[in-house]
PDB file of C-alpha atoms in Angstrom:
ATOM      1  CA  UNK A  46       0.000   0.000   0.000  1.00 30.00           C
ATOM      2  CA  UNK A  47       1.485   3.437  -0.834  1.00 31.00           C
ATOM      3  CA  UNK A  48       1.712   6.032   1.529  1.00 34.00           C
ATOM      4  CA  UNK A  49       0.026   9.113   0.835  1.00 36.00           C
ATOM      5  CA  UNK A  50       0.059  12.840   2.352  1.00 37.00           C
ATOM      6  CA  UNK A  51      -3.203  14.040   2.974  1.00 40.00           C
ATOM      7  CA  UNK A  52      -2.487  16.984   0.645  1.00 34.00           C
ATOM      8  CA  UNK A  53      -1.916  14.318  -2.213  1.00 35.00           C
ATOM      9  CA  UNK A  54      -5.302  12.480  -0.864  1.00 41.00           C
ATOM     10  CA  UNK A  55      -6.856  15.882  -1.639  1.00 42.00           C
ATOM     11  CA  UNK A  56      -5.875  16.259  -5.100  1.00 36.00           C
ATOM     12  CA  UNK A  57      -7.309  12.707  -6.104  1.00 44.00           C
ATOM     13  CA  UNK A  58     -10.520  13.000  -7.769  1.00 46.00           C
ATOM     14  CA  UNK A  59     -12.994  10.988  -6.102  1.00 49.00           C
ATOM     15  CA  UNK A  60     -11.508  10.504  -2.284  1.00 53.00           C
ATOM     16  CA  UNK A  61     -13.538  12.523   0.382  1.00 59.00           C
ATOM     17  CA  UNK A  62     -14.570  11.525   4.077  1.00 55.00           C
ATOM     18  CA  UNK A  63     -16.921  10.342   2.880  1.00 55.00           C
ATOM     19  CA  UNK A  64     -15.283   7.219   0.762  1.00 85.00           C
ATOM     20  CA  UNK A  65     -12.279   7.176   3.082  1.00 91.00           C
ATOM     21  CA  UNK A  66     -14.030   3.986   4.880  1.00 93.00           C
ATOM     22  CA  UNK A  67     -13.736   2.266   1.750  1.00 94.00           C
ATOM     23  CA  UNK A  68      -9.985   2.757   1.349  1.00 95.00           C
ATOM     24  CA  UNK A  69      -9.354   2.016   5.015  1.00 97.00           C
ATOM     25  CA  UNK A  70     -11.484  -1.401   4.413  1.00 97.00           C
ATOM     26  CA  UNK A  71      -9.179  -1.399   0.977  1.00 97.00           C
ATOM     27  CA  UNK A  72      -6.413  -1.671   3.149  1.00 97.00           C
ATOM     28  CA  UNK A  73      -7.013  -3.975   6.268  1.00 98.00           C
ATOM     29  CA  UNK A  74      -7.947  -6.666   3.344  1.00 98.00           C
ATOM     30  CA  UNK A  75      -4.716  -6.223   1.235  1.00 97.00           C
ATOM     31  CA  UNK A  76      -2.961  -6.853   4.088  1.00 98.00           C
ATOM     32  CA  UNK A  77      -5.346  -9.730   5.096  1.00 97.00           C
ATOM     33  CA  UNK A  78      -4.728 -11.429   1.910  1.00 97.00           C
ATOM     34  CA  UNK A  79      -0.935 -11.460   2.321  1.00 96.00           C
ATOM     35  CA  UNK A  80      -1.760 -13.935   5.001  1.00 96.00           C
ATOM     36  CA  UNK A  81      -4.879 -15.413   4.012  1.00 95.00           C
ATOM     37  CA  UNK A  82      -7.430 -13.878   6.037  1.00 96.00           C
ATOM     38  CA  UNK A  83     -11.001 -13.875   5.102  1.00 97.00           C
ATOM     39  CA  UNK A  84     -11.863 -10.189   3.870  1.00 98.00           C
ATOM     40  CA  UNK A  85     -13.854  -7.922   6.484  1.00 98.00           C
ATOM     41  CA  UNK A  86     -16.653  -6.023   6.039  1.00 98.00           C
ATOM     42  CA  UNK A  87     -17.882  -2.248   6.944  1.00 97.00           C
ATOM     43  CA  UNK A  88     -19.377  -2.742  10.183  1.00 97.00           C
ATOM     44  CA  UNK A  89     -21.740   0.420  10.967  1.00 96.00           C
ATOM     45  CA  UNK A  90     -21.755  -1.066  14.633  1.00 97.00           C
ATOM     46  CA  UNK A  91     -18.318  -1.240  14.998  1.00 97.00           C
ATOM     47  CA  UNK A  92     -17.870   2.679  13.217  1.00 97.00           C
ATOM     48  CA  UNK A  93     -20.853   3.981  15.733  1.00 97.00           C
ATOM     49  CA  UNK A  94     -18.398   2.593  18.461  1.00 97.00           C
ATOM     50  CA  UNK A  95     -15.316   3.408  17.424  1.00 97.00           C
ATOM     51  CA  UNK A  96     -17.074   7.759  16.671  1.00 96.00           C
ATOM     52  CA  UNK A  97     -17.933   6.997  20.486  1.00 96.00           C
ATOM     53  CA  UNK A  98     -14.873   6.582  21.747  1.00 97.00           C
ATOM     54  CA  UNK A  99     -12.710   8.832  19.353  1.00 96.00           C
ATOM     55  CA  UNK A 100     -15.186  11.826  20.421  1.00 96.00           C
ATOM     56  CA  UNK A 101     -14.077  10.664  24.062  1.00 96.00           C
ATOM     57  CA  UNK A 102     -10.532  10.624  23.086  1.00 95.00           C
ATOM     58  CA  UNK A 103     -10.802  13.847  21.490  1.00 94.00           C
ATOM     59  CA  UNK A 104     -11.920  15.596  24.823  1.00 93.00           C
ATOM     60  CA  UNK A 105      -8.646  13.684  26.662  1.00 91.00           C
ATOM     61  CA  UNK A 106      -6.067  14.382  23.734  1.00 87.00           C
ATOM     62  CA  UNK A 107      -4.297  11.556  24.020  1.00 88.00           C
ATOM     63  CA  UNK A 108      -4.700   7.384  23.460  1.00 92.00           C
ATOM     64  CA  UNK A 109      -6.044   5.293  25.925  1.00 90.00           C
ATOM     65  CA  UNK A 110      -8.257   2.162  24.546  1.00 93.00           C
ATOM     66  CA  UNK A 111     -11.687   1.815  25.587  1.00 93.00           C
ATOM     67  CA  UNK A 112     -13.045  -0.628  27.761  1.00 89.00           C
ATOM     68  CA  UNK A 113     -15.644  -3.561  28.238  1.00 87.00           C
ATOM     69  CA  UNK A 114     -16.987  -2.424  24.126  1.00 92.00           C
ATOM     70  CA  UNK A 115     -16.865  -5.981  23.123  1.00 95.00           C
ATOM     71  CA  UNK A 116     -14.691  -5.177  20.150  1.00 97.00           C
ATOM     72  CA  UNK A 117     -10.682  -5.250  19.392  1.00 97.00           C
ATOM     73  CA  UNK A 118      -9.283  -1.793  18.531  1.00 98.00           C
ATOM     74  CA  UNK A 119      -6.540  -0.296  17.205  1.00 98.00           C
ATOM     75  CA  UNK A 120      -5.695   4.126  17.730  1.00 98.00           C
ATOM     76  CA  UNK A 121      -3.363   6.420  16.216  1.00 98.00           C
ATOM     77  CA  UNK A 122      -2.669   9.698  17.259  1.00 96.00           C
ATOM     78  CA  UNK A 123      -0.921  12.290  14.264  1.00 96.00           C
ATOM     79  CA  UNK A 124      -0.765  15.821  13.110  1.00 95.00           C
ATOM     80  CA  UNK A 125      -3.846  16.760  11.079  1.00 92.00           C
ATOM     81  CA  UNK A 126      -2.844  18.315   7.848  1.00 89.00           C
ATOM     82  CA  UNK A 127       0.621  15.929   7.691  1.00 93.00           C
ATOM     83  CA  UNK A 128      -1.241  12.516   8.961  1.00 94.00           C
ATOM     84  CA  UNK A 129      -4.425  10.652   7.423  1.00 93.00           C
ATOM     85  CA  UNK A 130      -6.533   7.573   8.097  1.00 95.00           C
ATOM     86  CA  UNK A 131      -4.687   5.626   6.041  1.00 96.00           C
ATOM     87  CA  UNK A 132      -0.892   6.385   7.617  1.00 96.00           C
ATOM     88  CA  UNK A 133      -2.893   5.417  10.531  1.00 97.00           C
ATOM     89  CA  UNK A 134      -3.584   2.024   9.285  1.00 98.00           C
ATOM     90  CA  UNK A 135       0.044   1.505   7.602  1.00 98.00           C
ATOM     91  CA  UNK A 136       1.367   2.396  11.026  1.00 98.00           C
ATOM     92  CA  UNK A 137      -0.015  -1.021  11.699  1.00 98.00           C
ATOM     93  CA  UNK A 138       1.106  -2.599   9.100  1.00 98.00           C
ATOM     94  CA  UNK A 139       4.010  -1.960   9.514  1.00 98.00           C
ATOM     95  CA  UNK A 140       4.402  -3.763  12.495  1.00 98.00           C
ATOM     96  CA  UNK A 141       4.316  -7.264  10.569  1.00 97.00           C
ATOM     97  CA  UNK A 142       8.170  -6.939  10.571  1.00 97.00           C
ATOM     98  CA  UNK A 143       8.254  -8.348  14.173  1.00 97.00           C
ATOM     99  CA  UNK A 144       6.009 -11.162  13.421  1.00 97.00           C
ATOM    100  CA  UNK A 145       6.242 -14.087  11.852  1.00 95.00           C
ATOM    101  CA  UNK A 146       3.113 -15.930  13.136  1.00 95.00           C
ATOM    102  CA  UNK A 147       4.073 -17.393  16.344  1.00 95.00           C
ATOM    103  CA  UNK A 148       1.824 -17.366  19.540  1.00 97.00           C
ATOM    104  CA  UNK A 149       1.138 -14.322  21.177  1.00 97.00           C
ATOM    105  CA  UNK A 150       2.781 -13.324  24.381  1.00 97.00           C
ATOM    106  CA  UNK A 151       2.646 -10.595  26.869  1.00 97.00           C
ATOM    107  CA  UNK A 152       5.617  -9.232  25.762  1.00 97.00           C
ATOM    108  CA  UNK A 153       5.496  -9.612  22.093  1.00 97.00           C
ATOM    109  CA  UNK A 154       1.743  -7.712  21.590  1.00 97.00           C
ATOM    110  CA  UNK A 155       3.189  -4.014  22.306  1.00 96.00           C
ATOM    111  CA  UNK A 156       5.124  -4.478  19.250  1.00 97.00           C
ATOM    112  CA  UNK A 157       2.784  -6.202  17.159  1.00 98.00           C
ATOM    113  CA  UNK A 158      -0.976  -6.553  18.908  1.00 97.00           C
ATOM    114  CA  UNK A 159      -2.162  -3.621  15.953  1.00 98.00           C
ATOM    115  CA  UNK A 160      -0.510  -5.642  13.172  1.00 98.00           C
ATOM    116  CA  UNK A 161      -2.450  -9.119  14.754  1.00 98.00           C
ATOM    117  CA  UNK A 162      -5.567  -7.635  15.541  1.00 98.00           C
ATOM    118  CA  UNK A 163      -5.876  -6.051  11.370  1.00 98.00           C
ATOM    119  CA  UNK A 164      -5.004  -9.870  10.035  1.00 98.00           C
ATOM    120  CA  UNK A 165      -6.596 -12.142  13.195  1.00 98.00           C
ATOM    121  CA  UNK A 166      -8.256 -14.964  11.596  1.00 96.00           C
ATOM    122  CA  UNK A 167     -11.432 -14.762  13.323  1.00 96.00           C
ATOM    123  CA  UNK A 168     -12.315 -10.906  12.802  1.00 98.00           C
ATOM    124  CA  UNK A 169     -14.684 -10.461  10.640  1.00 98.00           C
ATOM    125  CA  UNK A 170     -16.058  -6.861  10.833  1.00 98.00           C
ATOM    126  CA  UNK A 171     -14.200  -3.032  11.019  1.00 98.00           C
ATOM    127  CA  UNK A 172     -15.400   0.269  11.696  1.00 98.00           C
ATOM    128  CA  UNK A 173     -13.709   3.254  11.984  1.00 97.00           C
ATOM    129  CA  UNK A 174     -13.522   7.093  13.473  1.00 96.00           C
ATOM    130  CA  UNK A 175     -11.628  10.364  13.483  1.00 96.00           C
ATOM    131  CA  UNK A 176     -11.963  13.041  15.578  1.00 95.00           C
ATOM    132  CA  UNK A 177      -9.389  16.248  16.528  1.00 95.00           C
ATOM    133  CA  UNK A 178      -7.848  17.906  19.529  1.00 94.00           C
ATOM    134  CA  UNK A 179      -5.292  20.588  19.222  1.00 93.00           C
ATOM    135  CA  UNK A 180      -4.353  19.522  15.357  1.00 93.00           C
ATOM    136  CA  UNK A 181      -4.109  16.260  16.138  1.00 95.00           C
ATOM    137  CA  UNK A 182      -5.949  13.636  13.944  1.00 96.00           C
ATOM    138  CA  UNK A 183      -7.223  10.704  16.405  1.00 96.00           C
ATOM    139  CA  UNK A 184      -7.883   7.632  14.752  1.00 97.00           C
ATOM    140  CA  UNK A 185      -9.963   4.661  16.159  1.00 98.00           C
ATOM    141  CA  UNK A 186     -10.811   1.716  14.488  1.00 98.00           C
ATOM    142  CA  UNK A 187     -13.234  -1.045  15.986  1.00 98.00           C
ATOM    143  CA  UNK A 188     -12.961  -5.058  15.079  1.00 98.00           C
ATOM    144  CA  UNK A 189     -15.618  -7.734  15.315  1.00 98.00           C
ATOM    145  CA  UNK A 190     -14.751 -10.247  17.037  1.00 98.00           C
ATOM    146  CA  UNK A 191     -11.823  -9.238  18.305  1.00 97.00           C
ATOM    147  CA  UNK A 192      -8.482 -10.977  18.186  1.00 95.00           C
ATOM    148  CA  UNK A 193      -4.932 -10.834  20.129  1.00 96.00           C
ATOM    149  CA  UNK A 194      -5.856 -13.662  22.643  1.00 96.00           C
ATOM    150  CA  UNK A 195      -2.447 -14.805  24.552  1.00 97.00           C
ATOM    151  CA  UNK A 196      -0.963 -18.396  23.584  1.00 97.00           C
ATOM    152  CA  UNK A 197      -2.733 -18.024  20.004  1.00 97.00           C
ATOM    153  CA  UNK A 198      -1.221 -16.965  16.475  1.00 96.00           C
ATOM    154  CA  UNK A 199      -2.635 -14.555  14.181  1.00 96.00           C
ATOM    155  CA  UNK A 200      -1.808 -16.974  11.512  1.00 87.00           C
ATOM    156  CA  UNK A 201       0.635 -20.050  11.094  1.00 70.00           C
ATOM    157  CA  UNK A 202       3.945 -19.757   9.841  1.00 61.00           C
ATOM    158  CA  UNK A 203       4.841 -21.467   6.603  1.00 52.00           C
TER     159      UNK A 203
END
């Protein structure tokens, strides 16, 4: 997936907020097929959770996950005008360089729990939500069922 600026996102015809769910969906099942995950779908569930809780976040200005909302969820946190929703969900990505699908540990999900909970097997659903505080782009997006249990892969090594 290729990186774009959100002043590049601007200048291609077609992509507003209101279509940017598409192209985050776009990319959690590219990167689900590199490991072959079943495909999600656009929860609107999972989104009206995950505008919950990024309004919430928004009020805090900083990242703290939710609690007790029955899904998985990943949050990023970056300058509005230099970060977009999709930087967001490379951010994850790019975290598959410190897995290589063994069981999950304690210490081994702060590097890679985003990265495990986009491509875990059993997830089925996304939804996702921005909101701002001081400039800042906050990012939250919601999976159904959720994924990252300890002792279990993401996928199985080849």
């Amino acid at each position: 997936m290729m990186r774009l600026p959100t002043l590049l996102l601007a200048l291609i015809p077609g992509l507003s907020a209101a279509n940017i769910s598409q192209h985050i969906l776009a990319a959690h099942n590219t990167v689900r097929a590199e490991v072959n995950a079943a495909p999600l779908v656009w929860s609107a569930r999972a989104e009206q959770q995950a505008a919950s809780w990024a309004q919430v976040l928004s009020g805090r200005c900083e990242l703290e996950h939710s609690r007790g909302s029955g899904f998985g969820e990943n949050l990023f946190m970056g300058t509005l005008g230099f970060y977009n929703e999709l930087d967001g969900v490379k951010s994850w990505e790019d975290e598959k360089r410190y897995y290589s699908g063994q069981p999950l540990t304690r210490e081994l999900v702060p590097r890679v729990g985003h990265y495990t909970q986009m491509v875990w097997p059993d997830t089925r659903e996304l939804g996702c939500a921005t909101s701002t505080c001081n400039n800042i782009m906050i990012l939250v997006c919601n999976y159904y069922p959720p994924g990252n249990y300890l002792g279990e892969p993401a996928w199985q090594a080849r």
